[in-house]
Tab-separated table of C-alpha atoms and ligand atoms in Angstrom:
chain	number	residue	atom	x	y	z
A	26	MET	CA	-35.086	-38.550	-23.175
A	27	GLN	CA	-37.002	-41.045	-21.040
A	28	SER	CA	-39.409	-40.101	-18.256
A	29	VAL	CA	-38.952	-42.014	-14.998
A	30	THR	CA	-41.294	-42.632	-12.077
A	31	VAL	CA	-39.517	-43.615	-8.859
A	32	LEU	CA	-41.954	-45.501	-6.620
A	33	GLY	CA	-40.519	-45.325	-3.098
A	34	SER	CA	-38.170	-42.436	-3.940
A	35	THR	CA	-37.582	-41.601	-0.258
A	36	GLY	CA	-36.176	-45.056	0.542
A	37	SER	CA	-32.693	-46.456	0.178
A	38	VAL	CA	-33.110	-47.707	-3.414
A	39	GLY	CA	-35.125	-44.603	-4.314
A	40	VAL	CA	-32.365	-42.254	-3.150
A	41	SER	CA	-29.718	-44.288	-5.025
A	42	THR	CA	-31.890	-44.153	-8.153
A	43	LEU	CA	-32.141	-40.360	-7.962
A	44	ASP	CA	-28.369	-40.164	-7.510
A	45	VAL	CA	-27.890	-42.045	-10.798
A	46	LEU	CA	-30.609	-40.071	-12.607
A	47	ALA	CA	-29.014	-36.772	-11.524
A	48	ARG	CA	-25.821	-37.795	-13.326
A	49	HIS	CA	-27.658	-38.096	-16.663
A	50	PRO	CA	-30.042	-35.156	-17.131
A	51	GLU	CA	-29.637	-35.471	-20.908
A	52	ARG	CA	-31.081	-39.032	-20.850
A	53	TYR	CA	-33.719	-39.011	-18.098
A	54	SER	CA	-36.347	-36.679	-16.685
A	55	VAL	CA	-38.073	-37.401	-13.385
A	56	TYR	CA	-41.821	-37.792	-13.980
A	57	ALA	CA	-43.032	-38.717	-10.480
A	58	LEU	CA	-41.698	-39.307	-6.996
A	59	THR	CA	-43.559	-41.187	-4.269
A	60	ALA	CA	-43.389	-41.727	-0.517
A	61	ASN	CA	-45.527	-43.105	2.253
A	62	ARG	CA	-45.013	-40.537	5.033
A	63	SER	CA	-41.508	-39.014	4.633
A	64	LEU	CA	-42.642	-35.469	3.865
A	65	ASP	CA	-39.311	-33.698	4.410
A	66	VAL	CA	-37.303	-36.026	2.192
A	67	LEU	CA	-39.969	-35.934	-0.508
A	68	PHE	CA	-40.112	-32.136	-0.336
A	69	ASN	CA	-36.356	-31.839	-0.879
A	70	GLN	CA	-36.536	-34.304	-3.773
A	71	VAL	CA	-39.368	-32.334	-5.399
A	72	GLU	CA	-37.353	-29.119	-5.030
A	73	THR	CA	-34.336	-30.755	-6.699
A	74	PHE	CA	-36.009	-32.725	-9.502
A	75	SER	CA	-39.229	-30.737	-10.235
A	76	PRO	CA	-41.282	-33.818	-11.132
A	77	ARG	CA	-44.722	-33.473	-12.697
A	78	TYR	CA	-46.253	-35.479	-9.824
A	79	ALA	CA	-45.498	-36.290	-6.205
A	80	VAL	CA	-47.562	-39.051	-4.605
A	81	LEU	CA	-48.151	-39.677	-0.919
A	82	ALA	CA	-49.482	-43.143	-0.174
A	83	ASP	CA	-50.799	-41.821	3.132
A	84	ALA	CA	-53.674	-39.632	1.913
A	85	SER	CA	-54.010	-37.855	5.276
A	86	LEU	CA	-50.771	-35.927	4.579
A	87	VAL	CA	-51.669	-34.634	1.129
A	88	ALA	CA	-53.202	-31.276	2.095
A	89	GLU	CA	-50.228	-30.363	4.293
A	90	PHE	CA	-47.734	-31.378	1.607
A	91	ALA	CA	-49.575	-29.591	-1.210
A	92	SER	CA	-49.651	-26.331	0.750
A	93	ARG	CA	-45.919	-26.625	1.504
A	94	LEU	CA	-45.225	-26.960	-2.231
A	95	GLU	CA	-47.488	-24.033	-3.026
A	96	LEU	CA	-45.801	-21.811	-0.430
A	97	ALA	CA	-42.422	-22.682	-1.955
A	98	GLY	CA	-43.714	-21.832	-5.441
A	99	LEU	CA	-43.337	-25.417	-6.719
A	100	ASN	CA	-45.940	-26.494	-9.259
A	101	THR	CA	-45.672	-30.295	-8.858
A	102	THR	CA	-49.144	-31.859	-8.617
A	103	VAL	CA	-49.758	-33.965	-5.507
A	104	LEU	CA	-51.683	-37.245	-5.809
A	105	SER	CA	-52.490	-39.724	-3.089
A	106	GLY	CA	-53.148	-43.330	-2.168
A	107	GLU	CA	-52.890	-46.496	-4.191
A	108	GLU	CA	-54.695	-44.957	-7.189
A	109	GLY	CA	-52.145	-42.116	-7.299
A	110	LEU	CA	-49.267	-44.601	-7.169
A	111	CYS	CA	-50.802	-46.711	-9.966
A	112	THR	CA	-51.433	-43.640	-12.145
A	113	VAL	CA	-47.817	-42.439	-12.067
A	114	ALA	CA	-46.521	-46.013	-12.457
A	115	ARG	CA	-48.531	-46.354	-15.677
A	116	GLU	CA	-47.651	-43.034	-17.258
A	117	ALA	CA	-43.837	-42.794	-17.298
A	118	ASP	CA	-41.586	-44.554	-19.840
A	119	VAL	CA	-39.678	-46.232	-17.002
A	120	THR	CA	-40.889	-47.163	-13.528
A	121	MET	CA	-38.491	-47.973	-10.717
A	122	ALA	CA	-40.476	-50.238	-8.364
A	123	ALA	CA	-38.805	-49.505	-5.018
A	124	ILE	CA	-41.681	-49.485	-2.530
A	125	VAL	CA	-40.963	-51.947	0.272
A	126	GLY	CA	-43.233	-54.929	0.829
A	127	ALA	CA	-46.673	-55.953	-0.377
A	128	ALA	CA	-47.704	-52.286	-0.722
A	129	GLY	CA	-45.690	-52.285	-3.955
A	130	LEU	CA	-47.692	-55.024	-5.667
A	131	LEU	CA	-50.498	-53.048	-7.317
A	132	PRO	CA	-48.401	-50.047	-8.471
A	133	THR	CA	-45.753	-52.388	-9.895
A	134	MET	CA	-48.422	-54.432	-11.674
A	135	ALA	CA	-49.906	-51.183	-13.029
A	136	ALA	CA	-46.583	-50.393	-14.719
A	137	VAL	CA	-46.345	-53.960	-16.072
A	138	GLU	CA	-49.910	-53.860	-17.412
A	139	ALA	CA	-49.151	-50.566	-19.159
A	140	GLY	CA	-46.324	-52.392	-20.981
A	141	LYS	CA	-43.612	-50.142	-19.577
A	142	LYS	CA	-39.968	-50.706	-18.730
A	143	VAL	CA	-40.107	-51.868	-15.117
A	144	LEU	CA	-37.024	-51.906	-12.901
A	145	LEU	CA	-37.887	-54.355	-10.150
A	146	ALA	CA	-36.449	-53.779	-6.687
A	147	ASN	CA	-39.730	-54.627	-4.916
A	148	LYS	CA	-39.085	-58.388	-4.839
A	149	GLU	CA	-42.120	-58.946	-2.595
A	150	ALA	CA	-44.437	-58.183	-5.557
A	151	LEU	CA	-42.945	-60.976	-7.643
A	152	VAL	CA	-42.737	-63.371	-4.680
A	153	MET	CA	-46.431	-62.862	-3.913
A	154	ALA	CA	-47.827	-63.027	-7.419
A	155	GLY	CA	-45.145	-64.859	-9.463
A	156	PRO	CA	-47.201	-66.589	-12.176
A	157	LEU	CA	-49.704	-63.749	-12.586
A	158	PHE	CA	-46.905	-61.175	-12.640
A	159	MET	CA	-44.796	-62.997	-15.253
A	160	ASP	CA	-47.858	-63.733	-17.361
A	161	ALA	CA	-48.721	-60.006	-17.326
A	162	VAL	CA	-45.162	-59.110	-18.399
A	163	VAL	CA	-45.525	-61.293	-21.507
A	164	ARG	CA	-49.146	-60.331	-22.297
A	165	HIS	CA	-48.512	-56.592	-22.055
A	166	GLY	CA	-45.037	-56.599	-23.621
A	167	ALA	CA	-43.407	-55.007	-20.572
A	168	THR	CA	-39.613	-55.028	-20.179
A	169	LEU	CA	-38.709	-56.374	-16.750
A	170	LEU	CA	-35.191	-55.725	-15.460
A	171	PRO	CA	-33.974	-56.922	-12.064
A	172	ILE	CA	-32.543	-54.414	-9.588
A	173	ASP	CA	-31.781	-56.784	-6.738
A	174	SER	CA	-27.991	-56.925	-7.054
A	175	GLU	CA	-27.974	-60.748	-7.193
A	176	HIS	CA	-30.629	-60.994	-9.911
A	177	ASN	CA	-29.068	-58.167	-11.818
A	178	ALA	CA	-25.744	-60.052	-11.636
A	179	ILE	CA	-27.384	-63.274	-12.855
A	180	PHE	CA	-29.074	-61.350	-15.672
A	181	GLN	CA	-25.693	-59.920	-16.728
A	182	CYS	CA	-24.165	-63.434	-16.761
A	183	LEU	CA	-26.976	-65.007	-18.824
A	184	PRO	CA	-26.713	-65.742	-22.565
A	185	MET	CA	-27.454	-62.607	-24.634
A	186	GLN	CA	-30.623	-64.147	-26.117
A	187	SER	CA	-32.137	-64.689	-22.673
A	188	GLN	CA	-31.296	-61.116	-21.725
A	189	SER	CA	-33.010	-59.561	-24.716
A	190	ASP	CA	-36.030	-61.875	-24.959
A	191	SER	CA	-37.635	-62.759	-21.643
A	192	GLN	CA	-39.315	-65.746	-23.278
A	193	VAL	CA	-35.993	-67.424	-24.139
A	194	ILE	CA	-35.417	-69.780	-21.219
A	195	PRO	CA	-31.781	-69.643	-20.006
A	196	PHE	CA	-31.810	-73.345	-19.119
A	197	SER	CA	-32.470	-74.160	-22.792
A	198	LYS	CA	-29.386	-72.128	-23.791
A	199	GLY	CA	-26.656	-73.964	-21.920
A	200	VAL	CA	-27.234	-72.657	-18.400
A	201	GLN	CA	-27.015	-75.452	-15.864
A	202	ARG	CA	-27.135	-73.829	-12.418
A	203	ILE	CA	-27.577	-70.486	-10.716
A	204	LEU	CA	-25.372	-69.670	-7.727
A	205	LEU	CA	-27.175	-67.074	-5.644
A	206	THR	CA	-24.757	-65.444	-3.240
A	207	GLY	CA	-25.518	-63.774	0.081
A	208	SER	CA	-23.301	-62.308	2.783
A	209	GLY	CA	-24.928	-64.190	5.678
A	210	GLY	CA	-25.748	-60.855	7.335
A	211	PRO	CA	-24.598	-59.519	10.705
A	212	PHE	CA	-25.257	-62.754	12.667
A	213	ARG	CA	-23.385	-65.275	10.507
A	214	THR	CA	-21.045	-66.150	13.367
A	215	THR	CA	-23.056	-65.017	16.433
A	216	PRO	CA	-23.519	-67.895	18.904
A	217	LEU	CA	-26.987	-69.387	18.277
A	218	ALA	CA	-28.014	-68.943	21.929
A	219	ASP	CA	-27.424	-65.168	21.646
A	220	LEU	CA	-29.789	-64.661	18.693
A	221	VAL	CA	-32.811	-64.410	20.974
A	222	ASN	CA	-31.380	-61.211	22.505
A	223	VAL	CA	-30.253	-59.288	19.415
A	224	THR	CA	-31.745	-55.799	18.989
A	225	PRO	CA	-33.300	-54.208	15.888
A	226	ASP	CA	-30.312	-51.858	15.567
A	227	GLN	CA	-27.899	-54.811	15.628
A	228	ALA	CA	-30.016	-56.624	13.024
A	229	CYS	CA	-30.061	-53.542	10.783
A	230	ALA	CA	-26.270	-53.060	10.925
A	231	HIS	CA	-25.493	-55.003	7.754
A	232	PRO	CA	-21.748	-55.618	7.310
A	233	ASN	CA	-21.616	-54.617	3.615
A	234	TRP	CA	-24.846	-52.974	2.396
A	235	SER	CA	-26.702	-49.863	3.546
A	236	MET	CA	-30.443	-50.613	3.148
A	237	GLY	CA	-33.925	-49.939	4.555
A	238	ARG	CA	-34.795	-51.543	7.904
A	239	LYS	CA	-37.156	-54.251	6.626
A	240	ILE	CA	-34.721	-55.701	4.073
A	241	SER	CA	-31.901	-55.368	6.629
A	242	VAL	CA	-33.776	-57.621	9.061
A	243	ASP	CA	-34.562	-59.975	6.159
A	244	SER	CA	-30.821	-60.120	5.468
A	245	ALA	CA	-30.106	-60.923	9.122
A	246	THR	CA	-32.600	-63.852	9.100
A	247	MET	CA	-31.585	-64.704	5.507
A	248	MET	CA	-35.271	-64.532	4.582
A	249	ASN	CA	-34.029	-62.004	2.056
A	250	LYS	CA	-32.101	-64.814	0.338
A	251	GLY	CA	-35.189	-67.022	0.556
A	252	LEU	CA	-37.335	-64.349	-1.092
A	253	GLU	CA	-34.602	-63.918	-3.699
A	254	LEU	CA	-34.655	-67.646	-4.390
A	255	ILE	CA	-38.368	-67.429	-5.219
A	256	GLU	CA	-37.773	-64.235	-7.210
A	257	ALA	CA	-35.032	-65.963	-9.220
A	258	CYS	CA	-37.294	-68.926	-10.024
A	259	TRP	CA	-39.777	-66.587	-11.698
A	260	LEU	CA	-37.301	-64.237	-13.362
A	261	PHE	CA	-35.175	-67.006	-14.847
A	262	HIS	CA	-37.867	-69.625	-15.572
A	263	THR	CA	-36.530	-72.356	-13.341
A	264	ASP	CA	-37.309	-74.194	-10.132
A	265	ALA	CA	-35.581	-74.019	-6.787
A	266	SER	CA	-33.618	-77.237	-7.367
A	267	ASN	CA	-31.491	-75.432	-10.002
A	268	ILE	CA	-30.492	-72.648	-7.620
A	269	ASP	CA	-27.797	-73.020	-4.960
A	270	ILE	CA	-27.498	-70.456	-2.207
A	271	ILE	CA	-23.866	-69.710	-1.374
A	272	VAL	CA	-22.731	-67.638	1.597
A	273	HIS	CA	-20.061	-65.179	0.441
A	274	PRO	CA	-19.286	-62.818	3.345
A	275	GLN	CA	-17.471	-60.124	1.328
A	276	SER	CA	-20.426	-59.344	-1.041
A	277	VAL	CA	-18.013	-58.726	-3.917
A	278	ILE	CA	-19.386	-61.429	-6.213
A	279	HIS	CA	-23.072	-60.598	-6.584
A	280	SER	CA	-24.047	-64.008	-8.029
A	281	MET	CA	-22.924	-66.536	-10.637
A	282	VAL	CA	-24.231	-68.625	-13.522
A	283	GLU	CA	-22.831	-72.059	-14.378
A	284	TYR	CA	-22.965	-73.387	-17.941
A	285	ILE	CA	-23.015	-77.005	-19.170
A	286	ASP	CA	-19.408	-76.729	-20.387
A	287	GLY	CA	-18.192	-76.128	-16.822
A	288	SER	CA	-17.793	-72.340	-17.134
A	289	ILE	CA	-18.976	-70.240	-14.241
A	290	LEU	CA	-19.572	-66.544	-14.993
A	291	ALA	CA	-19.685	-64.118	-12.079
A	292	GLN	CA	-20.464	-60.414	-11.792
A	293	LEU	CA	-18.267	-58.522	-9.318
A	294	GLY	CA	-18.293	-54.989	-7.993
A	295	ASN	CA	-18.402	-52.838	-4.910
A	296	PRO	CA	-21.582	-53.408	-2.900
A	297	ASP	CA	-23.448	-50.302	-4.053
A	298	MET	CA	-26.966	-50.419	-5.508
A	299	ARG	CA	-26.149	-47.675	-8.010
A	300	THR	CA	-24.420	-50.301	-10.191
A	301	PRO	CA	-27.494	-52.495	-10.821
A	302	ILE	CA	-29.688	-49.373	-11.002
A	303	ALA	CA	-27.495	-47.785	-13.702
A	304	HIS	CA	-27.241	-51.115	-15.526
A	305	ALA	CA	-31.013	-51.573	-15.660
A	306	LEU	CA	-31.749	-47.931	-16.496
A	307	ALA	CA	-29.447	-47.899	-19.502
A	308	TRP	CA	-29.699	-51.551	-20.587
A	309	PRO	CA	-28.559	-52.669	-23.125
A	310	GLU	CA	-26.176	-49.693	-23.025
A	311	ARG	CA	-23.910	-48.740	-20.104
A	312	ILE	CA	-23.787	-45.461	-18.201
A	313	VAL	CA	-21.715	-44.061	-15.349
A	314	SER	CA	-23.230	-44.928	-11.948
A	315	GLY	CA	-21.004	-43.030	-9.516
A	316	VAL	CA	-19.642	-46.286	-8.083
A	317	GLY	CA	-15.865	-46.445	-7.788
A	318	SER	CA	-13.655	-49.228	-9.145
A	319	LEU	CA	-13.415	-52.391	-7.128
A	320	ASP	CA	-9.872	-52.660	-5.792
A	321	ILE	CA	-9.488	-56.386	-6.233
A	322	ILE	CA	-5.931	-56.433	-4.892
A	323	ALA	CA	-6.929	-54.658	-1.685
A	324	GLN	CA	-9.857	-57.050	-1.470
A	325	GLY	CA	-7.363	-59.895	-1.449
A	326	ARG	CA	-9.625	-62.873	-0.868
A	327	LEU	CA	-13.110	-64.165	-1.560
A	328	ASP	CA	-14.646	-66.737	0.811
A	329	PHE	CA	-17.550	-69.095	0.251
A	330	GLU	CA	-19.475	-71.401	2.554
A	331	ALA	CA	-22.683	-73.443	2.552
A	332	PRO	CA	-25.631	-71.798	4.334
A	333	ASP	CA	-26.492	-73.157	7.783
A	334	GLU	CA	-30.253	-73.863	7.827
A	335	LEU	CA	-30.224	-74.414	11.581
A	336	ARG	CA	-29.019	-70.856	12.069
A	337	PHE	CA	-31.195	-69.548	9.228
A	338	PRO	CA	-34.519	-71.504	9.305
A	339	CYS	CA	-36.109	-68.868	7.032
A	340	LEU	CA	-34.107	-70.329	4.147
A	341	ARG	CA	-35.819	-73.688	4.616
A	342	LEU	CA	-39.243	-72.041	4.935
A	343	ALA	CA	-38.729	-70.072	1.722
A	344	ARG	CA	-37.512	-73.135	-0.175
A	345	ASP	CA	-40.606	-75.036	1.056
A	346	ALA	CA	-42.846	-72.205	-0.140
A	347	ALA	CA	-41.113	-72.185	-3.544
A	348	VAL	CA	-41.694	-75.930	-3.911
A	349	ARG	CA	-45.327	-75.789	-2.723
A	350	GLY	CA	-46.145	-72.934	-5.116
A	351	GLY	CA	-49.666	-71.450	-5.353
A	352	THR	CA	-50.227	-68.865	-2.645
A	353	ALA	CA	-47.510	-70.348	-0.374
A	354	PRO	CA	-44.955	-67.616	-1.241
A	355	ALA	CA	-47.589	-64.908	-0.601
A	356	VAL	CA	-48.345	-66.483	2.793
A	357	LEU	CA	-44.625	-66.667	3.610
A	358	ASN	CA	-44.112	-63.051	2.595
A	359	ALA	CA	-47.066	-61.669	4.558
A	360	ALA	CA	-46.151	-63.592	7.718
A	361	ASN	CA	-42.591	-62.357	7.379
A	362	GLU	CA	-43.664	-58.718	6.982
A	363	ILE	CA	-45.785	-58.893	10.141
A	364	ALA	CA	-43.097	-60.714	12.135
A	365	VAL	CA	-40.359	-58.287	11.052
A	366	GLU	CA	-42.558	-55.311	11.936
A	367	ALA	CA	-43.182	-56.824	15.394
A	368	PHE	CA	-39.441	-57.398	15.845
A	369	LEU	CA	-38.619	-53.815	14.827
A	370	ASP	CA	-41.294	-52.566	17.290
A	371	GLY	CA	-39.824	-54.643	20.124
A	372	ARG	CA	-42.856	-56.978	20.352
A	373	LEU	CA	-41.099	-60.133	19.103
A	374	ASP	CA	-37.611	-61.512	19.605
A	375	PHE	CA	-35.381	-62.146	16.613
A	376	ALA	CA	-35.353	-65.931	16.912
A	377	SER	CA	-39.182	-66.026	16.912
A	378	ILE	CA	-39.530	-64.450	13.449
A	379	ALA	CA	-39.097	-67.849	11.790
A	380	LEU	CA	-41.410	-69.546	14.322
A	381	VAL	CA	-44.243	-67.140	13.476
A	382	ILE	CA	-43.789	-67.729	9.749
A	383	GLU	CA	-43.704	-71.503	10.199
A	384	GLN	CA	-46.945	-71.475	12.191
A	385	VAL	CA	-48.718	-69.224	9.705
A	386	MET	CA	-47.639	-71.472	6.843
A	387	ALA	CA	-49.053	-74.477	8.691
A	388	GLN	CA	-52.396	-72.770	9.377
A	389	VAL	CA	-53.302	-70.834	6.218
A	390	GLU	CA	-54.776	-72.797	3.317
A	391	ILE	CA	-52.666	-72.706	0.137
A	392	VAL	CA	-54.600	-72.340	-3.150
A	393	GLU	CA	-53.760	-71.790	-6.828
A	394	PRO	CA	-54.381	-68.044	-7.331
A	395	GLN	CA	-56.536	-67.195	-10.353
A	396	SER	CA	-56.184	-63.446	-9.920
A	397	LEU	CA	-54.571	-60.775	-7.748
A	398	VAL	CA	-57.712	-60.900	-5.597
A	399	ASP	CA	-56.752	-64.460	-4.523
A	400	VAL	CA	-53.192	-63.285	-3.800
A	401	GLN	CA	-54.439	-60.383	-1.703
A	402	HIS	CA	-56.857	-62.677	0.132
A	403	ALA	CA	-53.962	-65.007	1.061
A	404	ASP	CA	-51.899	-61.974	2.077
A	405	ASN	CA	-54.679	-60.602	4.343
A	406	GLU	CA	-55.463	-63.962	5.916
A	407	SER	CA	-51.785	-64.583	6.684
A	408	ARG	CA	-51.377	-61.137	8.257
A	409	VAL	CA	-54.368	-61.705	10.550
A	410	CYS	CA	-53.023	-65.148	11.484
A	411	ALA	CA	-49.511	-63.800	12.206
A	412	ILE	CA	-50.885	-60.920	14.300
A	413	GLU	CA	-52.924	-63.396	16.403
A	414	ILE	CA	-49.940	-65.703	16.915
A	415	ILE	CA	-47.734	-62.804	18.016
A	416	ALA	CA	-50.433	-61.360	20.309
A	417	LYS	CA	-51.035	-64.732	21.995
A	418	LYS	CA	-47.308	-65.553	22.008
A	419	THR	CA	-48.171	-69.188	21.307
A	420	LEU	CA	-44.752	-69.918	19.837
A	421	ALA	CA	-43.142	-73.282	20.346
B	505	LIG	P1	-36.847	-48.393	2.412
B	505	LIG	O1	-37.556	-48.824	3.642
B	505	LIG	O2	-35.574	-47.671	2.535
B	505	LIG	O3	-37.838	-47.493	1.524
B	505	LIG	C1	-39.133	-47.928	1.220
B	505	LIG	C2	-39.856	-46.926	0.353
B	505	LIG	O4	-41.216	-47.374	0.223
B	505	LIG	C3	-39.927	-45.529	0.945
B	505	LIG	O5	-40.003	-44.575	-0.081
B	505	LIG	C4	-41.245	-45.554	1.713
B	505	LIG	O6	-41.801	-44.287	1.966
B	505	LIG	C5	-42.098	-46.352	0.755
B	505	LIG	N1	-43.221	-47.010	1.417
B	505	LIG	C6	-43.199	-47.676	2.591
B	505	LIG	N2	-44.420	-48.151	2.883
B	505	LIG	C7	-45.234	-47.771	1.869
B	505	LIG	C8	-46.613	-47.935	1.612
B	505	LIG	N3	-47.443	-48.587	2.455
B	505	LIG	N4	-47.119	-47.424	0.468
B	505	LIG	C9	-46.315	-46.762	-0.389
B	505	LIG	N5	-44.999	-46.548	-0.195
B	505	LIG	C10	-44.474	-47.055	0.926
B	505	LIG	O7	-36.691	-49.702	1.525
B	505	LIG	P2	-35.494	-50.098	0.538
B	505	LIG	O8	-35.224	-48.981	-0.404
B	505	LIG	O9	-34.397	-50.681	1.320
B	505	LIG	O10	-36.156	-51.312	-0.267
B	505	LIG	C11	-37.167	-51.094	-1.231
B	505	LIG	C12	-37.415	-52.392	-1.982
B	505	LIG	O11	-36.221	-52.730	-2.690
B	505	LIG	C13	-37.698	-53.587	-1.064
B	505	LIG	O12	-38.618	-54.416	-1.704
B	505	LIG	C14	-36.365	-54.286	-0.935
B	505	LIG	O13	-36.489	-55.679	-0.724
B	505	LIG	C15	-35.773	-54.017	-2.319
B	505	LIG	N6	-34.311	-54.017	-2.351
B	505	LIG	C16	-33.615	-53.111	-1.590
B	505	LIG	C17	-32.233	-53.088	-1.617
B	505	LIG	C18	-31.455	-52.066	-0.856
B	505	LIG	O14	-30.220	-51.999	-1.017
B	505	LIG	N7	-32.062	-51.265	-0.021
B	505	LIG	C19	-31.482	-54.068	-2.414
B	505	LIG	C20	-32.311	-54.930	-3.210
B	505	LIG	C21	-33.678	-54.909	-3.162
B	505	LIG	P3	-41.457	-43.494	3.353
B	505	LIG	O15	-40.027	-43.054	3.238
B	505	LIG	O16	-42.402	-42.362	3.359
B	505	LIG	O17	-41.677	-44.480	4.461
């Protein structure tokens, strides 16, 4: 029996994780659930799973939530803030890191530094702090398993030795290239001139995946693929030149690995996050996820195309950040989070998201981070810069 903390349990990945956990009560017990502000969802989850702890990142809601639990006769202890998140991330056998954005960095690092099994959905943490994060995984003997469906697919297609020992570099074991697939999002064929007018709801209507709003916008700009490129560099010990991004509109192949003998291995399945979640939870075993069989005959065809960097400038910006290294990915990520938030609030048009990020990347100094303090400094500085650019609307 393994205890599991689900950071971000009220979100899309969090809910899918609980769905898988509920199918295997003999293997997993829920240790802690966490949310930012979604009290009703968290309450229902606490009622169902009776965790030892529930954590609210927003400390102002703790008293209200604790009295609701008490009234209902539930004896889950309520913790709050970043310290509460880090405590429950450290204490369980397994931590699912599914908080969205930079807010997930410290709790995810807490689980890594405690040497736990860490299921990484929160790609922003690895993008921001790549070298420090991977160094901590090795130093503390943590087991890091990718949840992003693409990285989970790549992991499944890697040589066995690289799967079981994170220090065995896949590119020394016959791997020659990683093919990172992405659907191209809802605006793959929208006329370029119309992109300036698209609404948040249109951007969040992903053709294949049901996800939280921030990652949905990232998928529409393809910044999500850019962040995944950086994530893949760190997870699989390679640089961006060994990773090709391929647009695959059906999202049936979740990514591929090419070997030096010409073989390409792909992982296929229905687009449902419960597959990578179940894979990582049980790895190296397999468990039922609740996902149905892929009907490959009904599917009929699989299409592939090269990404269009004119339509998706965020891809170029992310590749630049990967090549520059240092705090460049943290700057990219912070500027993106602020620009996406402004777009979702109706303060910025869709086409300007990339312009904001480009300007922030040109203005903020890039350094080699020596610690998480340097990463957080770059993150803060980039947020302030992005907020100023959006407020002044000084976009080219
Ligand atoms: P959601 O927006 O659906 O959920 C985010 C979760 O994080 C919620 O539980 C939310 O709480 C919590 N949260 C938000 N802000 C904070 C904060 N400041 N402090 C603490 N907790 C916070 O996101 P997703 O589930 O879609 O994505 C989560 C992560 O997984 C992201 O990094 C994303 O890139 C990655 N991912 C997601 C996939 C998907 O299919 N959705 C696929 C692959 C990766 P509350 O509900 O209270 O706001």
